[in-house]
PDB file of C-alpha atoms in Angstrom:
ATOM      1  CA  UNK A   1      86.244  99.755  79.680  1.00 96.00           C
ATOM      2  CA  UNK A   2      88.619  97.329  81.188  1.00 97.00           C
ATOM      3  CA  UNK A   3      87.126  93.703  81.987  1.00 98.00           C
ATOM      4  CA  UNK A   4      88.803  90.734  83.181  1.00 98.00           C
ATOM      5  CA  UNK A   5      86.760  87.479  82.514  1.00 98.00           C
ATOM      6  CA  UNK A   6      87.419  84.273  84.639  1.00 98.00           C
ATOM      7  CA  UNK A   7      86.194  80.694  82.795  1.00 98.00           C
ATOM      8  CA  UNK A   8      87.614  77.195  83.487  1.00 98.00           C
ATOM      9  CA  UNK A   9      86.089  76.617  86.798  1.00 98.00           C
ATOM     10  CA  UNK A  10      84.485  73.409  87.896  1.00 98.00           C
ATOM     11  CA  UNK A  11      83.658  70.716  89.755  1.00 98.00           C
ATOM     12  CA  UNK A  12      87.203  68.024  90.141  1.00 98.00           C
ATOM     13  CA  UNK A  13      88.157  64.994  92.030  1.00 98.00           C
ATOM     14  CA  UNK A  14      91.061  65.431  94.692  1.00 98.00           C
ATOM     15  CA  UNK A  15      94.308  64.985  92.609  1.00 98.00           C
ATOM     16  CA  UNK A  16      93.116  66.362  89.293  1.00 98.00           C
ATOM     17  CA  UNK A  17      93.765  69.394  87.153  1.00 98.00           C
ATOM     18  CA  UNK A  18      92.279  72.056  85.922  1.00 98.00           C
ATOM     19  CA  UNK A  19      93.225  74.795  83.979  1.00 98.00           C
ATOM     20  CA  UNK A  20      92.250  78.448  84.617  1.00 98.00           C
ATOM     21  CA  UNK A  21      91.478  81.475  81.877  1.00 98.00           C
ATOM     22  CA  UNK A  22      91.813  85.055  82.766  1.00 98.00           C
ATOM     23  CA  UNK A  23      90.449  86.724  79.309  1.00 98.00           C
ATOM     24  CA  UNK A  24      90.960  90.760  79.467  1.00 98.00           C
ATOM     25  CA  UNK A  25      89.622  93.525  77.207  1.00 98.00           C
ATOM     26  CA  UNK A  26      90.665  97.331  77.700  1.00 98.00           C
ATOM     27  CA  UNK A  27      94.131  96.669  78.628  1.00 97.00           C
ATOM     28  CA  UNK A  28      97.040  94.673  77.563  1.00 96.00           C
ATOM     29  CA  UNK A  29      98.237  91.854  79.724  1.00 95.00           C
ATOM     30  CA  UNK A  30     101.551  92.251  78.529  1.00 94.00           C
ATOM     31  CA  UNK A  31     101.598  95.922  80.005  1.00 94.00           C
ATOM     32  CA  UNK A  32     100.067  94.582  83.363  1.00 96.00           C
ATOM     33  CA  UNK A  33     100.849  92.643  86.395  1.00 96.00           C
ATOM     34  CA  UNK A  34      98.447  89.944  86.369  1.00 97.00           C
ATOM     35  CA  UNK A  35      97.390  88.064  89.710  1.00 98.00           C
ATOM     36  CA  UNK A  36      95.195  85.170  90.659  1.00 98.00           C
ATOM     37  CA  UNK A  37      93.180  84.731  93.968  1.00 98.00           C
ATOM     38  CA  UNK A  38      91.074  82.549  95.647  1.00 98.00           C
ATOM     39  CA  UNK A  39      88.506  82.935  98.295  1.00 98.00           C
ATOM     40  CA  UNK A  40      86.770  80.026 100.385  1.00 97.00           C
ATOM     41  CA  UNK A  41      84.044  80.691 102.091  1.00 93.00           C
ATOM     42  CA  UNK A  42      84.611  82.091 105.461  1.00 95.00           C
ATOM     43  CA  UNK A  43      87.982  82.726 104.451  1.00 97.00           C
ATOM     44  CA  UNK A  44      89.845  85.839 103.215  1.00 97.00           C
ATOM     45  CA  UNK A  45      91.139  86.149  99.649  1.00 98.00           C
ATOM     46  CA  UNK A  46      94.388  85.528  99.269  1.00 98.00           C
ATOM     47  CA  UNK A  47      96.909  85.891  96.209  1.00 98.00           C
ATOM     48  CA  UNK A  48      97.708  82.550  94.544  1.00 98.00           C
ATOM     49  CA  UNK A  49     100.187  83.500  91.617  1.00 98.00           C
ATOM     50  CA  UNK A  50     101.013  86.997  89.846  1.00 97.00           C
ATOM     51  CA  UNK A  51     102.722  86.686  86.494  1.00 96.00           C
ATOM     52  CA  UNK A  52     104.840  90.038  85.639  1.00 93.00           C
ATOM     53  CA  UNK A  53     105.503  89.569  81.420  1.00 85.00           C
ATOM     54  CA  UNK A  54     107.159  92.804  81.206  1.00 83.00           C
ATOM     55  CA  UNK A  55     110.761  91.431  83.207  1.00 84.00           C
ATOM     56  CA  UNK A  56     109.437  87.317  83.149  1.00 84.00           C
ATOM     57  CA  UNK A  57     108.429  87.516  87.064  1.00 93.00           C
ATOM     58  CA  UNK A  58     106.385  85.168  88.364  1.00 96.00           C
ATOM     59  CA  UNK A  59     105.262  84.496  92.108  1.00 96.00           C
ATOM     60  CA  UNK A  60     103.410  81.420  94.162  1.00 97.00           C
ATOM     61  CA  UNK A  61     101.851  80.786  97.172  1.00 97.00           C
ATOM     62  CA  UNK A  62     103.968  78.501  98.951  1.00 98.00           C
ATOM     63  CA  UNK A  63     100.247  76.553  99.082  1.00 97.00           C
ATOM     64  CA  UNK A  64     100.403  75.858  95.444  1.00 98.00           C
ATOM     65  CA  UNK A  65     104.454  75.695  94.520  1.00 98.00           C
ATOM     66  CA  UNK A  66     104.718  72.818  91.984  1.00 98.00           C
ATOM     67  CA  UNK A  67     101.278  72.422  91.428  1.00 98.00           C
ATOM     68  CA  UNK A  68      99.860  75.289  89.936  1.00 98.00           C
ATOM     69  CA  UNK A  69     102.004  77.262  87.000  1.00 98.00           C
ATOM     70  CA  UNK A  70     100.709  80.454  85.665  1.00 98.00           C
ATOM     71  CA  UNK A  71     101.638  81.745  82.209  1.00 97.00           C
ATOM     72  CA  UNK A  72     100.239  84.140  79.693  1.00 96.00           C
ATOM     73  CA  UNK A  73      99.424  84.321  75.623  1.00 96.00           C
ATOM     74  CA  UNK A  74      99.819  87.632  74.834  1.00 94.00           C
ATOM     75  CA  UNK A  75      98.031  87.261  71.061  1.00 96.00           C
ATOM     76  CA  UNK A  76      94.966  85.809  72.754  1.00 98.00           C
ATOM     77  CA  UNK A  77      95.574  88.758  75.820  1.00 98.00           C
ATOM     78  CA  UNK A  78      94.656  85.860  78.670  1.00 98.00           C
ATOM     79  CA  UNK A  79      96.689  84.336  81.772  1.00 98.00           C
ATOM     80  CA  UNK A  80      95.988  80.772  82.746  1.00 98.00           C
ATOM     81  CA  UNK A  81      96.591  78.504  86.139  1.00 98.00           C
ATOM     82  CA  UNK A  82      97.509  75.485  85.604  1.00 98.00           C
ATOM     83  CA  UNK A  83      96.700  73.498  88.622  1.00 98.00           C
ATOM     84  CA  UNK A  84      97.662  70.367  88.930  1.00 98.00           C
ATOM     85  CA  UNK A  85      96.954  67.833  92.184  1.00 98.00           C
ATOM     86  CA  UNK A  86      94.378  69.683  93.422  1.00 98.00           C
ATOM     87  CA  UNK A  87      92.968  68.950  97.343  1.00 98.00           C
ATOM     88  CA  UNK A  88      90.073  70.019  98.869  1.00 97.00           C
ATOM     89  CA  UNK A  89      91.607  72.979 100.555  1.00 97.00           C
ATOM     90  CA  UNK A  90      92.347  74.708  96.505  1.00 98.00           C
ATOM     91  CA  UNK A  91      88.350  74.468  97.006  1.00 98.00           C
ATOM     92  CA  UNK A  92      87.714  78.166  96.058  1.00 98.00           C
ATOM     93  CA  UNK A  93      86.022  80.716  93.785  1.00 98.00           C
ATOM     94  CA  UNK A  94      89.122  82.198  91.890  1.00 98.00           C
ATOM     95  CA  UNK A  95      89.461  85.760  90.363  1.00 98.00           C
ATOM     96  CA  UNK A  96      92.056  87.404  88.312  1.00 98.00           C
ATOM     97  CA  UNK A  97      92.925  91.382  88.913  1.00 98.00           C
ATOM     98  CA  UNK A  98      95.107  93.491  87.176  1.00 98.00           C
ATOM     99  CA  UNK A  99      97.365  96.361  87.997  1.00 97.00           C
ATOM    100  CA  UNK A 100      99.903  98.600  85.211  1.00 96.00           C
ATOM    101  CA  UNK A 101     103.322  97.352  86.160  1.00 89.00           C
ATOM    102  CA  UNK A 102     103.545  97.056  89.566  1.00 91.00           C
ATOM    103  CA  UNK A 103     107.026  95.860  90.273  1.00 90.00           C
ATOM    104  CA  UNK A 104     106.698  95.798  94.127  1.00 88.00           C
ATOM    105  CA  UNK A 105     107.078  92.345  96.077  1.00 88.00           C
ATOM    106  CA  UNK A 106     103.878  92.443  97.534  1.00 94.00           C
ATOM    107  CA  UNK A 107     101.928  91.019  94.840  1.00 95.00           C
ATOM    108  CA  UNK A 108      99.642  89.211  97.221  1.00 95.00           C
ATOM    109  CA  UNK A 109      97.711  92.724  98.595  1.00 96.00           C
ATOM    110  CA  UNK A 110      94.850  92.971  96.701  1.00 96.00           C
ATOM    111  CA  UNK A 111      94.536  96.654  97.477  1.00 96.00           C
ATOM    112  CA  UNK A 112      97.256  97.202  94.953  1.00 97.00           C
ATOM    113  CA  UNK A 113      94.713  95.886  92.144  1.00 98.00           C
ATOM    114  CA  UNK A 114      92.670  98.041  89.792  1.00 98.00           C
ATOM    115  CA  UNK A 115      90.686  95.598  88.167  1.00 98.00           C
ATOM    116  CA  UNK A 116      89.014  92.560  89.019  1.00 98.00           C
ATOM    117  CA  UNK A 117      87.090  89.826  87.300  1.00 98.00           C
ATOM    118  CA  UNK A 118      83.850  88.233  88.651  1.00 98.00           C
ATOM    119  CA  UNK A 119      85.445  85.122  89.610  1.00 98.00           C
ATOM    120  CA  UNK A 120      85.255  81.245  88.870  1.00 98.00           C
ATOM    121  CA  UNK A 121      84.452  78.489  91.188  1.00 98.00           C
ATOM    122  CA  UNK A 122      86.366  75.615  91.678  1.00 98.00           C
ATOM    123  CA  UNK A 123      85.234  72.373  93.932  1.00 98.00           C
ATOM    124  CA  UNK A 124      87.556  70.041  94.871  1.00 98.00           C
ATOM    125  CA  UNK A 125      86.202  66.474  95.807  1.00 97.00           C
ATOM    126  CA  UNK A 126      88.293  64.327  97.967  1.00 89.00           C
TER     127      UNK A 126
END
């Protein structure tokens, strides 16, 4: 059984950091293209970052370029985001999903995802 498990969430002032866990069991990150989203409420979930291990890819949001950086530990099988300068509008719940090797450009469709985690919140004070 493949699960994804989100952790790192919280509550942050406007300008702060926080870093993101994506911890998955069943599958092997390094095998997978790994993506994070974020959905506000009202709002549609949108793709954030994708991290590709298997030829060093990674993709942003043009929302988040230079302030979040995703990246991977393959011996502990987890993806992080580091976000850094955070503003009210990151204000999300966040979720990691996973799909085997998908080398297409549109990482952002999360229709192309076969696995999802449950998600994390993060609040954003400003």
């Amino acid at each position: 059984e493949v699960q994804l498990v989100e952790s790192g969430g919280g509550l942050v002032q406007a300008g702060g950091s926080l870093r993101l866990s994506c911890a998955a069991s069943g599958i092997t990150v390094g095998d997978y293209t790994i993506g994070w989203f974020r959905q506000a409420p009202g709002k549609e979930r949108e793709g954030v970052s994708c991290i590709r291990d298997t030829d060093g890819t990674r993709f942003y949001a043009d929302s988040v370029k230079g302030r979040f950086t995703i990246s991977s530990d393959n011996a502990k099988n987890t993806v992080y985001l580091e976000m850094n300068s955070l503003k009210a509008e990151d204000t999300a719940v966040y979720y990691c999903a996973a799909v085997f090797r998908y080398y297409g450009s549109s990482w952002y469709e999360k229709l192309i995802y076969s696995y999802w985690g449950q998600g994390t919140q993060v609040t954003v004070s400003s």
